[in-house]
CSV table of C-alpha atoms in Angstrom, one decimal:
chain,number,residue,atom,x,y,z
A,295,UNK,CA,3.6,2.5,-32.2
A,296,UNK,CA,5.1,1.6,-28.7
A,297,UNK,CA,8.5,1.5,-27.0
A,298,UNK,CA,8.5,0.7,-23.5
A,299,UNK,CA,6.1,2.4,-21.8
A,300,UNK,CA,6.0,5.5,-24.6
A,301,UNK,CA,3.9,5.6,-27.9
A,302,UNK,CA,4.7,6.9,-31.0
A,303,UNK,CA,3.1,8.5,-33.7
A,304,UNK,CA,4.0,8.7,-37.3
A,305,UNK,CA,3.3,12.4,-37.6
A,306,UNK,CA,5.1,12.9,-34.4
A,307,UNK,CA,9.2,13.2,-33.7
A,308,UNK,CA,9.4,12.8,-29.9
A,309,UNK,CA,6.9,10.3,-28.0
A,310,UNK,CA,4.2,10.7,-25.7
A,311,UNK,CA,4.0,9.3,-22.5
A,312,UNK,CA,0.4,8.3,-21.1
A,313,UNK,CA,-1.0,9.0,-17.7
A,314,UNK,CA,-4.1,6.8,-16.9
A,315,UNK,CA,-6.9,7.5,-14.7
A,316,UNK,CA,-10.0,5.6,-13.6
A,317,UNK,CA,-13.2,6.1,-12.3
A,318,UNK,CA,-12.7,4.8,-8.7
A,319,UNK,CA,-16.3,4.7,-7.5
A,320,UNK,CA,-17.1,0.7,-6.2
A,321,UNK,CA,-20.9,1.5,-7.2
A,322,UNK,CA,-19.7,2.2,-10.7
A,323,UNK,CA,-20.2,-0.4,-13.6
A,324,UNK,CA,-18.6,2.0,-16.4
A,325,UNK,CA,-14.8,0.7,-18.0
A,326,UNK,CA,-14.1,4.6,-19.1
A,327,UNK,CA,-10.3,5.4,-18.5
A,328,UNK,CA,-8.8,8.9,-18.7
A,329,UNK,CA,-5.8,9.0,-20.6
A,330,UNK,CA,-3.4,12.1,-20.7
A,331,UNK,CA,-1.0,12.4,-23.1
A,332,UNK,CA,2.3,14.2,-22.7
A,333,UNK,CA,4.9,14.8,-25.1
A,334,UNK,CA,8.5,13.8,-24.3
A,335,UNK,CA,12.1,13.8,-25.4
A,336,UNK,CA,13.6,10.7,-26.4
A,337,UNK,CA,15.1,10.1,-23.0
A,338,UNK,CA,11.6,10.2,-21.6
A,339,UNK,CA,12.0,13.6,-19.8
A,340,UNK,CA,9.9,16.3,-20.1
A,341,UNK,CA,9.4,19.3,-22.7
A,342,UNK,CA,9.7,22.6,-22.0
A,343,UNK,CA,6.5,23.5,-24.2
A,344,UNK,CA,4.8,19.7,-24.9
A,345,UNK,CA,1.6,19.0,-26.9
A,346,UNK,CA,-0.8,17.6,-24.5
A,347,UNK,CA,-4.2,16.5,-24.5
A,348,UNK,CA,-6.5,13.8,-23.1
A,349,UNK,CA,-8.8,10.7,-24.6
A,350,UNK,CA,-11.7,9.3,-22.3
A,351,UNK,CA,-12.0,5.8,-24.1
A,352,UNK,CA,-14.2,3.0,-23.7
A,353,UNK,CA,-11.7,0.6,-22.8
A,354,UNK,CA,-14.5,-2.4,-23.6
A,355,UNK,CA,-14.7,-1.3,-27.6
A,356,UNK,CA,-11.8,1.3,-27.3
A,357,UNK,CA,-13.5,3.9,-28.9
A,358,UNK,CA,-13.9,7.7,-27.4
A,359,UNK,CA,-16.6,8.8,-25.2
A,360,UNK,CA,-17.5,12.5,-25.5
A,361,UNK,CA,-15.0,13.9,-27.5
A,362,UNK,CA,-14.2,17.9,-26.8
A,363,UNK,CA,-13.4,20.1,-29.8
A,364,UNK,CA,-9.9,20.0,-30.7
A,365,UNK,CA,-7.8,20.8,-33.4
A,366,UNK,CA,-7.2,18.9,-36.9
A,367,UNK,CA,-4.0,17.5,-35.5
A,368,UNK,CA,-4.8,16.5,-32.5
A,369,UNK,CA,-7.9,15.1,-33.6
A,370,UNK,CA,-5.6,12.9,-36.1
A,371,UNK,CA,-3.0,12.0,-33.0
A,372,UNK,CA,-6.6,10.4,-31.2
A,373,UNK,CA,-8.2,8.8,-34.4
A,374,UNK,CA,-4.5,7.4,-34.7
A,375,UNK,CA,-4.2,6.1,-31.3
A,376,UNK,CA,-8.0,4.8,-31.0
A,377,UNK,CA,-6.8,2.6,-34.6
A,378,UNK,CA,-3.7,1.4,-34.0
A,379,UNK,CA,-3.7,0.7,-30.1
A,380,UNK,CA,-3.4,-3.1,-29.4
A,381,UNK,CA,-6.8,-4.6,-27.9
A,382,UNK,CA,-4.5,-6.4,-25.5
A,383,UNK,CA,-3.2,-3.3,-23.9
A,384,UNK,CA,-6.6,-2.2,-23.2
A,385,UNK,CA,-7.6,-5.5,-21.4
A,386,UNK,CA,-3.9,-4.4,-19.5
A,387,UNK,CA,-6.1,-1.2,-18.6
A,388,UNK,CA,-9.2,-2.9,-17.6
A,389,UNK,CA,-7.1,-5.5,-15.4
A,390,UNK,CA,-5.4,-2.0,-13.8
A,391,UNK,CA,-8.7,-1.1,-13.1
A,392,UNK,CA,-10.0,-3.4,-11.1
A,393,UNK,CA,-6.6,-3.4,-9.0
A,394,UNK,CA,-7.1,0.0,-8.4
A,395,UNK,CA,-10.6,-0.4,-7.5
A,396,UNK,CA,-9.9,-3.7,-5.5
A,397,UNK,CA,-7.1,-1.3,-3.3
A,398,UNK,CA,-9.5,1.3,-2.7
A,399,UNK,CA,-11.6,-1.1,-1.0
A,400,UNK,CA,-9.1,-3.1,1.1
A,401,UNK,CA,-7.8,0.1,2.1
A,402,UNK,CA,-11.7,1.5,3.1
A,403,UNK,CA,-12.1,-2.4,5.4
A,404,UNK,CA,-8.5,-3.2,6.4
A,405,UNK,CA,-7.9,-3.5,9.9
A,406,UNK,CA,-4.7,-4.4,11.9
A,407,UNK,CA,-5.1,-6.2,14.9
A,408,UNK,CA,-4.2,-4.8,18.2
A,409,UNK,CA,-1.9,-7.0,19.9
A,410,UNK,CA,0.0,-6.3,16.8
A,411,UNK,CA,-0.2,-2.5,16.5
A,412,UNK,CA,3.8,-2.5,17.4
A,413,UNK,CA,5.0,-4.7,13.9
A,414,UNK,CA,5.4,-2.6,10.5
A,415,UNK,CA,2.4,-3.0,8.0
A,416,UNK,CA,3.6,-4.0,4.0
A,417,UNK,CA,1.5,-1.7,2.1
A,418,UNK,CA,1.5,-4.4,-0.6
A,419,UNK,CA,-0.8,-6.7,2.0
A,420,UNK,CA,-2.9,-3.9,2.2
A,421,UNK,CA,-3.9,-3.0,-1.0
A,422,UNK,CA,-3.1,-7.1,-3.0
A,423,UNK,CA,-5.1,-10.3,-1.9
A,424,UNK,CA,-2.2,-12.0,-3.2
A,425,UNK,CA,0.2,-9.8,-0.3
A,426,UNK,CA,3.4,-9.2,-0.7
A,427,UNK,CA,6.8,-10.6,-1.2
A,428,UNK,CA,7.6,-10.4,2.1
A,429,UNK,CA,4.2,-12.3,3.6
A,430,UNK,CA,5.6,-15.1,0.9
A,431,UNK,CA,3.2,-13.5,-1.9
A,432,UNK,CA,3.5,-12.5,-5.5
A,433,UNK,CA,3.1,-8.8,-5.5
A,434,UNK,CA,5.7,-5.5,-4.1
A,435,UNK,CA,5.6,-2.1,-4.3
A,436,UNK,CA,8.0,-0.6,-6.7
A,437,UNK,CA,10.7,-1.9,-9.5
A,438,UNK,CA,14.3,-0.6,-9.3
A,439,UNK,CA,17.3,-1.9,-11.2
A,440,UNK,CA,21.1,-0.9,-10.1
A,441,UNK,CA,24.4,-2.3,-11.5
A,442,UNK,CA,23.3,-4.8,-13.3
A,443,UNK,CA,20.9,-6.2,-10.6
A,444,UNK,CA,16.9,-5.7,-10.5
A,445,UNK,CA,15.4,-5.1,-7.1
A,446,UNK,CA,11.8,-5.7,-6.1
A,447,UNK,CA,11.0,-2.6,-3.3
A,448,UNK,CA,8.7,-3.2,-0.5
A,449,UNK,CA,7.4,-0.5,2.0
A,450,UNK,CA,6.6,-0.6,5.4
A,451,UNK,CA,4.9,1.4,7.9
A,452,UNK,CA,4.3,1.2,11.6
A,453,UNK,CA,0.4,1.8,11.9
A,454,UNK,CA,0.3,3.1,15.6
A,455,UNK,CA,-1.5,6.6,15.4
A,456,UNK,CA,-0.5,8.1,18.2
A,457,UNK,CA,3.2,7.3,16.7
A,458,UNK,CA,4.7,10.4,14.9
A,459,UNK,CA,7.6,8.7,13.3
A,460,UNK,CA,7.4,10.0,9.7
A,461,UNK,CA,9.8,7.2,8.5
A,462,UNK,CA,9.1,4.5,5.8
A,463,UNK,CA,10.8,1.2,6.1
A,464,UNK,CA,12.2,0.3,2.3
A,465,UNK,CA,12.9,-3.3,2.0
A,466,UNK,CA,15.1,-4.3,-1.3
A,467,UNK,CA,14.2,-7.8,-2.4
A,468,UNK,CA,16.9,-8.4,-5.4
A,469,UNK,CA,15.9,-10.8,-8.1
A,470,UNK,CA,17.3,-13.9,-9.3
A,471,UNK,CA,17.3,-15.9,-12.3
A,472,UNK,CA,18.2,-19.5,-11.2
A,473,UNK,CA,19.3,-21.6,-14.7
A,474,UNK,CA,19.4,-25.0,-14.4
A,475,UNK,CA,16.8,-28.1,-16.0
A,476,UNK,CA,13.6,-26.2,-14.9
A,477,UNK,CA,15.0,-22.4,-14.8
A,478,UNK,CA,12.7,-20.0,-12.3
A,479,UNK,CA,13.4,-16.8,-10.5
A,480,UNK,CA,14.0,-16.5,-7.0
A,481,UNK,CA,14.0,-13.2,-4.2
A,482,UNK,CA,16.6,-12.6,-1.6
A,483,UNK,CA,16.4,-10.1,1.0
A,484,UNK,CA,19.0,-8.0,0.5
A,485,UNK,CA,18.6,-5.3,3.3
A,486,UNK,CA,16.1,-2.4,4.6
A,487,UNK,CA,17.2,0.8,4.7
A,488,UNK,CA,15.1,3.3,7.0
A,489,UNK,CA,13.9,7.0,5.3
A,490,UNK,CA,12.3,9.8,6.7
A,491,UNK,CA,9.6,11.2,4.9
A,492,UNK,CA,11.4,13.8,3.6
A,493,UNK,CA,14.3,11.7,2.2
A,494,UNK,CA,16.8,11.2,5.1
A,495,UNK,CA,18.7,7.8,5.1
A,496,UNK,CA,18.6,7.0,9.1
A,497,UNK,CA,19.5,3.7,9.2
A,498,UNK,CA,20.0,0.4,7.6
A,499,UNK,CA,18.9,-2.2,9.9
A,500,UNK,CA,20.1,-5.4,8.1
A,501,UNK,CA,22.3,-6.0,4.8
A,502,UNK,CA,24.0,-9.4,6.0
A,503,UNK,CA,28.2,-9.0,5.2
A,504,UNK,CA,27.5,-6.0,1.9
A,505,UNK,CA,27.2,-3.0,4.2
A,506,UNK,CA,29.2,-0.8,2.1
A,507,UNK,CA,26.8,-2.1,-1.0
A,508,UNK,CA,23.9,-1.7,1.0
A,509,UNK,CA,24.7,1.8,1.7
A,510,UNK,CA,25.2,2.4,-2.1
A,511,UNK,CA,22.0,0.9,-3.0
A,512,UNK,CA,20.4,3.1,-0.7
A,513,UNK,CA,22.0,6.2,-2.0
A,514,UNK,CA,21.3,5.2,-5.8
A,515,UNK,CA,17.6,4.5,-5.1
A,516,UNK,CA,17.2,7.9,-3.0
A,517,UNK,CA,18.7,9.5,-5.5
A,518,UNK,CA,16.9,8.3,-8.7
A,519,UNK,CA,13.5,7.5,-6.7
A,520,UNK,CA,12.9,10.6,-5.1
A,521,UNK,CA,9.6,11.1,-6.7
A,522,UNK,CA,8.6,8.3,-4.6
A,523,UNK,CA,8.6,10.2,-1.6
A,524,UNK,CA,5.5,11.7,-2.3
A,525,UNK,CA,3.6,7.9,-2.5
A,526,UNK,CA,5.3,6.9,0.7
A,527,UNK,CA,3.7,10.2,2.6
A,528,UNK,CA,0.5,9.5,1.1
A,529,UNK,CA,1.1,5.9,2.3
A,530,UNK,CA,2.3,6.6,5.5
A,531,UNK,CA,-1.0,8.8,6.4
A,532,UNK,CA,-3.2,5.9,4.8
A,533,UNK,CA,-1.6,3.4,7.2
A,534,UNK,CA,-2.0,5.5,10.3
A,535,UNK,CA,-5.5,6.1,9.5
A,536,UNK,CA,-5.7,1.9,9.4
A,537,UNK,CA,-4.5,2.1,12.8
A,538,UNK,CA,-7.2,4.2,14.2
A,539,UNK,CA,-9.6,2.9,13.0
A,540,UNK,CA,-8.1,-0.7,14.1
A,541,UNK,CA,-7.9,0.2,17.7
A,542,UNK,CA,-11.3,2.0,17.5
A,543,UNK,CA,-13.0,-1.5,16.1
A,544,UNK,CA,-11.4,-3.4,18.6
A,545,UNK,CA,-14.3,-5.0,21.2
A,546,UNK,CA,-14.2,-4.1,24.5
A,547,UNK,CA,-15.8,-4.9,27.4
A,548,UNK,CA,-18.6,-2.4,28.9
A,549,UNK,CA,-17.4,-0.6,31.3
A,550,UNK,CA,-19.0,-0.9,34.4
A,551,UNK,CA,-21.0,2.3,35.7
A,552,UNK,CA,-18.9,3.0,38.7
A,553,UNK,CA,-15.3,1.9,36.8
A,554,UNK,CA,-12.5,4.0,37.5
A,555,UNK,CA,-14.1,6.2,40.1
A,556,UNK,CA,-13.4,5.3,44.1
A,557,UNK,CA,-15.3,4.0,46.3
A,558,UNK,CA,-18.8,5.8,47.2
A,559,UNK,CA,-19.8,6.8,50.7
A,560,UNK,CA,-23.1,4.4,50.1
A,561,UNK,CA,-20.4,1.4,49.1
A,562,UNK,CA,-18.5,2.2,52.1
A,563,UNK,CA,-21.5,2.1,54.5
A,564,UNK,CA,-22.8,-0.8,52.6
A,565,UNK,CA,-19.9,-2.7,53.5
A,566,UNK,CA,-19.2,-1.3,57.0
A,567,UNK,CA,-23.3,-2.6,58.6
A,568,UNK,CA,-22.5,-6.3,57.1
A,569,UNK,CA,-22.0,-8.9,60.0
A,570,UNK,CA,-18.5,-10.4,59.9
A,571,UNK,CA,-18.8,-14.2,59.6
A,572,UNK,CA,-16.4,-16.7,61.0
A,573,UNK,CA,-14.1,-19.2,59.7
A,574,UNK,CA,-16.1,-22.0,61.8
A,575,UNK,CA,-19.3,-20.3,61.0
A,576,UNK,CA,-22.6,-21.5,58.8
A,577,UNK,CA,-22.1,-20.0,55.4
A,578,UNK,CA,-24.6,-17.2,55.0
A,579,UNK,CA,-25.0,-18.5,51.5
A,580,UNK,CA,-27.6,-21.4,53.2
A,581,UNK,CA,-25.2,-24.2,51.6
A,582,UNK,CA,-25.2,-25.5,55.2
A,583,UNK,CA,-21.7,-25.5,55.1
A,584,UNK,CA,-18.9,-23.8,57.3
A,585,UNK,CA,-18.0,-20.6,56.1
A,586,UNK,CA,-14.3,-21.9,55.3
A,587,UNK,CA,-15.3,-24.6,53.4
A,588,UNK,CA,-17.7,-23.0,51.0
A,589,UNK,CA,-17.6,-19.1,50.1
A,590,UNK,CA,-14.7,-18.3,52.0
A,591,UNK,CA,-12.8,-20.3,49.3
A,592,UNK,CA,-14.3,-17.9,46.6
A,593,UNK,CA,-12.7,-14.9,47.6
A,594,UNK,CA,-14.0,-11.9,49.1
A,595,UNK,CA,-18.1,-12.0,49.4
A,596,UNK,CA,-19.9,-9.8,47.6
């Protein structure tokens, strides 16, 4: 029934590819997914007049909640899929769930500190626990595979609000199958490569001694990841709210009533009808002490 990331049905010549959807509310207990079915050609791409429709399922007992009215052969596409589906792909569903819902609420309570409001933000240390490749943790962004290599994408973002850059910071981790007694798979940094928003390749800060295959790989991706563009600007407006609200959660002293105005006439008069007191002369303090040994060494009296 499946191939890749398409499923098949035996009445069926092309596949369908499935969209999922989840209820996103944190106060929710349900497991109900919304899955939208759109049929494709064999390359993946799209019809120009595909059978769609949609299956809310109980991803706990996969069975359909609510079913609308459809038609005999639709209703036999969904009575197929509901029998047939593994059981393990819906606990894949469920485990997408909760990733989705975790993100939802780092990105509601994350927070950047101030001091560091200048350094990019990994949007993969926003949304995982775990962070990202590039904090030294498990989880990245996006998958892309070029010449024979795979690449795990990382994207960064400078969180300063008042910052109008409109750029996303694409770092290209490429992975590495190391054989040997105990094989295991490494990352290397391979480069970042600067975009605008819009799709712009404005610089590549670092590719160590490949610059010519740096620039490539920068053309390849832009070219067959385009679609991306539209995450990264929903990304990018997601960090920059972090920001704000980052700077407006920072403590701060209270300011004192009088701060940042000058001084008052009452101040100046205040200070003006005080007695000057000499170096050599009793402390007015009542220490008993000259004035030059005890609050003179304070600073100015108050």
């Amino acid at each position: 029934m499946e191939l890749g990331s398409l499923i098949w049905f035996s009445s069926r010549k092309h596949p369908f590819a499935v969209r999922q959807r989840h209820c996103l509310d944190l106060e929710c207990s349900c497991t109900d997914a919304w899955l939208t079915f759109t049929e494709v050609g064999l390359d993946g791409r799209g019809l120009s007049r595909p059978l769609t429709f949609e299956v809310r399922a109980n991803l706990r007992n996969g069975q359909e909640r609510r079913p609308p009215k459809r038609s005999d052969a639709i209703q036999g596409l969904v009575r197929e899929f509901l029998v047939r589906f593994p059981e393990s792909r819906f606990q894949e569903m469920i485990r997408h769930r909760q990733e989705q819902r975790t993100a939802k609420r780092r990105l509601e309570e994350y927070t950047v500190d101030a001091s560091k409001q200048g350094e990019l933000v990994c949007y993969s240390d926003v949304i995982y626990e775990e962070g990202g490749i590039s904090s030294n943790g498990r989880r990245f962004s996006f998958f892309f595979a070029h010449d024979g290599h795979d690449y795990l994408i990382e994207d960064h973002y400078c969180p300063r609000p008042a910052c109008d850059c409109c750029q996303v910071h694409v770092e290209f981790w490429e992975r590495i199958e190391l054989r040997g007694r105990s094989p295991r798979v490494d990352v290397i940094q391979q480069m970042m490569a600067v975009f605008t928003l819009d799709g712009k390749l404005e610089e590549i800060q670092f590719s160590k001694d490949r610059r010519q295959v740096a620039e490539e790989l920068s053309r390849v991706w832009i070219e067959n990841c385009a679609y991306q563009l539209e995450v990264f600007r929903q990304r990018y407006q997601q960090v920059k709210a972090i920001g704000g609200r980052s700077i407006a959660s920072e403590p701060s002293a209270a300011p004192a009533a009088d701060a940042g105005k000058g001084p008052t006439r009452e101040s100046v008069d205040a200070l003006s009808a005080r007695p000057r007191v000499g170096r050599n002369d009793p402390c007015p303090c009542g220490s008993g002490k000259k004035f030059k040994r005890c609050c003179a060494r304070r600073g100015p009296s108050s």
